[in-house]
Amino acid sequence: MKMKILIVEDEPKTAHSLKTYLEEACDAEIDCAFDGYSGKRFAQQNHYDIILTDVVLPHINGIELCRQLRELHIKVPILMLSALYQPEDKVVGLNAGADDYLSKPFDFQELVARLQALMRRANNTIIAQNKLTFADLTIDLSSLEVWRNNTKIILTPKEFALLEFLVRNPNRVIPKAEILESVWGLNEDINTNVVEVYVNYIRNKVDKNFDQKLIHTHFGIGYILKNKN
Ligand code: CA
């Protein structure tokens, strides 16, 4: 089945280029709404896999649109796009129920990668109130606390960042070089030993004392977060 995406964007040129690109890149079926009010109506009347919304929109802005959709218990993943790149807008957007946020101008390839990550997360990882949940693991992005069931796990900031990255990318073998680049911001000609060392650290804290292991080694490549062996 084709993926269905709703784009809420009042600027016709941007809406058109997004639609054209995503139809091609994601083989998706796309609807466009040109203001917040019709975006809301579209979202109520159709089932979408993802909603992509601008922040500054006529009638209802993107943040208000997110809030209203969540109030209606419409749980579709929402990615916000905005030319405003003040960090507080990002926080307001995420608090209103958006799942991710991308500043304009953005790179189309990055947009597609984010959309795919959102799809994976929607299928496997639940995000609510700034918390990411995978199996019995919960990581709180506000308080930076990590829990498995009722057991609190203390991680260092770097360990937390690594675990957050894994939880945002579940059920996929992630090469060590990609982990290094995403979590440490280093490129792949630098030794990936640090990834192995840190994966061992978080394994000792997150998996060691629990029957169900979540972090698995894919020999020769990297690691995968998954719920079954
Ligand atoms: Ca706009």
XYZ file of C-alpha atoms and ligand atoms in Angstrom:
230
model
C 0.000 0.000 0.000
C 1.206 3.507 -0.772
C 2.186 5.747 2.073
C -0.219 8.692 2.485
C 1.146 12.090 3.408
C -0.657 15.333 4.137
C 1.248 18.546 3.465
C -0.069 21.689 5.141
C 1.745 24.622 3.571
C 0.362 27.975 2.430
C 3.175 28.820 0.067
C 2.141 27.221 -3.270
C 5.678 26.921 -4.600
C 6.970 25.124 -1.506
C 3.886 22.898 -1.350
C 4.333 21.969 -4.982
C 8.026 21.135 -4.709
C 7.445 19.105 -1.544
C 4.631 17.192 -3.215
C 6.631 16.480 -6.359
C 9.720 15.416 -4.463
C 7.973 13.194 -1.930
C 5.778 11.508 -4.538
C 8.943 10.466 -6.271
C 11.236 9.777 -3.305
C 8.730 7.999 -1.050
C 6.372 6.671 -3.695
C 3.702 8.359 -1.610
C 0.198 9.592 -2.231
C 0.079 13.253 -1.230
C -2.705 15.646 -0.286
C -2.042 19.355 0.116
C -3.904 21.754 2.357
C -3.106 25.451 2.118
C -4.203 26.628 5.555
C -4.469 25.210 9.054
C -8.216 24.900 9.010
C -8.386 22.784 5.871
C -5.380 20.825 7.157
C -7.415 19.905 10.194
C -10.404 18.930 8.062
C -8.228 16.744 5.796
C -6.692 15.034 8.839
C -10.110 14.304 10.315
C -11.520 12.902 7.093
C -8.588 10.784 5.903
C -6.046 8.439 7.361
C -2.495 9.656 6.841
C 0.784 7.971 7.678
C 2.431 11.323 8.239
C 1.510 15.008 8.367
C 4.022 17.607 7.335
C 3.023 21.087 8.470
C 4.401 24.574 8.203
C 4.239 26.658 11.395
C 3.100 30.028 10.020
C -0.235 29.351 8.317
C -3.505 31.223 7.801
C -6.466 30.544 10.160
C -4.857 27.982 12.468
C -1.058 27.930 12.723
C 0.904 24.694 12.645
C 1.416 24.576 16.407
C -2.294 25.068 17.073
C -3.086 22.500 14.385
C -0.922 19.913 16.206
C -2.579 20.715 19.501
C -6.076 20.407 18.063
C -5.336 17.129 16.282
C -3.905 15.628 19.471
C -6.976 16.800 21.373
C -9.048 14.891 18.829
C -6.849 11.841 19.570
C -5.474 11.857 16.043
C -2.080 10.260 16.677
C -0.539 10.458 13.203
C 3.158 11.429 13.315
C 3.585 15.158 12.661
C 6.731 16.784 11.316
C 6.853 20.557 11.596
C 8.635 22.713 9.096
C 9.460 26.252 9.930
C 11.558 29.142 8.806
C 11.687 30.216 12.427
C 14.669 28.530 13.907
C 14.579 29.849 17.432
C 14.946 26.857 19.740
C 11.868 27.916 21.718
C 9.670 27.370 18.647
C 10.939 23.857 18.450
C 10.066 23.261 22.088
C 6.597 24.817 21.678
C 5.996 22.667 18.593
C 7.087 19.480 20.302
C 5.034 20.300 23.380
C 2.003 20.835 21.160
C 2.348 17.262 19.989
C 4.647 17.396 16.985
C 7.020 14.443 16.702
C 9.854 16.167 14.960
C 10.877 19.599 13.718
C 12.898 20.715 10.745
C 14.022 24.271 9.992
C 13.670 25.786 6.558
C 15.553 25.834 4.313
C 15.984 22.091 4.647
C 17.700 19.468 2.621
C 15.221 17.174 0.837
C 17.282 14.102 1.603
C 17.288 14.964 5.280
C 13.532 15.488 5.141
C 13.034 12.022 3.655
C 15.347 10.473 6.271
C 13.361 12.179 9.045
C 10.068 11.007 7.556
C 11.329 7.450 7.376
C 12.579 7.646 10.946
C 9.157 8.934 12.013
C 7.449 6.057 10.239
C 9.688 3.535 11.983
C 9.093 5.212 15.275
C 5.346 5.260 14.739
C 5.439 1.537 14.189
C 7.773 0.635 16.999
C 8.510 3.418 19.393
C 5.845 5.393 21.128
C 6.444 9.044 21.846
C 4.280 10.853 24.355
C 4.884 13.866 26.568
C 8.547 14.082 25.612
C 9.074 10.408 26.374
C 10.317 7.732 24.029
C 9.180 4.219 24.781
C 10.446 0.969 23.325
C 9.353 -2.327 24.881
C 9.650 -1.774 28.671
C 12.272 0.935 28.206
C 11.285 4.570 28.673
C 13.523 7.536 28.165
C 12.365 10.907 29.332
C 13.702 13.673 27.094
C 12.814 16.401 29.595
C 14.233 14.997 32.818
C 16.840 12.819 31.023
C 15.758 9.862 33.155
C 15.789 6.303 31.861
C 13.583 3.517 33.158
C 13.081 -0.166 32.490
C 9.760 -1.069 34.005
C 10.086 0.422 37.471
C 13.858 0.366 37.611
C 15.573 3.690 37.194
C 18.809 3.571 35.218
C 21.480 6.223 35.615
C 23.321 7.124 32.424
C 25.968 9.697 31.644
C 24.986 12.345 29.063
C 26.875 10.551 26.293
C 25.344 7.193 27.192
C 21.931 8.856 27.198
C 22.534 10.323 23.733
C 23.575 6.918 22.429
C 20.538 5.186 23.902
C 18.235 7.919 22.588
C 19.662 7.430 19.110
C 19.078 3.667 19.277
C 15.520 4.110 20.537
C 14.798 6.554 17.716
C 16.059 3.985 15.207
C 14.673 0.648 16.363
C 14.606 -2.638 14.435
C 17.321 -1.567 12.035
C 20.940 -2.634 11.941
C 22.858 0.601 12.448
C 26.471 0.608 11.265
C 29.010 1.717 13.871
C 30.141 4.571 11.626
C 26.589 5.919 11.477
C 26.305 5.777 15.263
C 29.631 7.544 15.595
C 28.590 10.281 13.200
C 25.134 10.774 14.715
C 26.025 10.606 18.402
C 29.583 11.944 18.434
C 29.407 14.059 15.294
C 32.602 12.529 13.980
C 33.124 11.160 10.540
C 33.813 7.587 9.774
C 37.540 7.654 9.203
C 37.834 7.999 12.962
C 38.051 4.761 14.887
C 34.699 3.274 15.857
C 36.096 1.639 19.019
C 34.460 4.356 21.085
C 31.062 3.129 19.846
C 31.837 -0.417 21.005
C 33.000 0.850 24.374
C 29.871 2.937 24.921
C 27.504 0.247 23.689
C 29.060 -2.008 26.328
C 28.532 0.666 28.973
C 24.834 1.033 28.191
C 24.391 -2.723 27.837
C 25.685 -3.187 31.354
C 23.156 -0.694 32.615
C 20.161 -1.291 30.347
C 20.295 -5.013 29.523
C 22.529 -6.889 31.936
C 20.061 -7.265 34.787
C 17.064 -7.971 32.593
C 15.977 -11.196 30.896
C 14.870 -9.515 27.704
C 17.887 -8.033 25.966
C 17.184 -5.056 23.719
C 20.603 -4.178 22.282
C 21.945 -6.808 19.892
C 25.214 -7.032 17.989
C 25.136 -7.521 14.255
C 28.609 -8.930 13.738
C 30.837 -7.032 11.383
C 28.343 -4.190 10.964
C 26.937 -2.621 14.066
C 24.002 -2.866 16.423
C 20.261 -3.254 16.391
C 17.705 -2.355 19.030
C 15.021 -4.988 18.973
C 12.662 -6.723 21.305
C 13.173 -10.344 20.216
C 16.266 -12.415 19.600
Ca 3.813 29.650 5.823
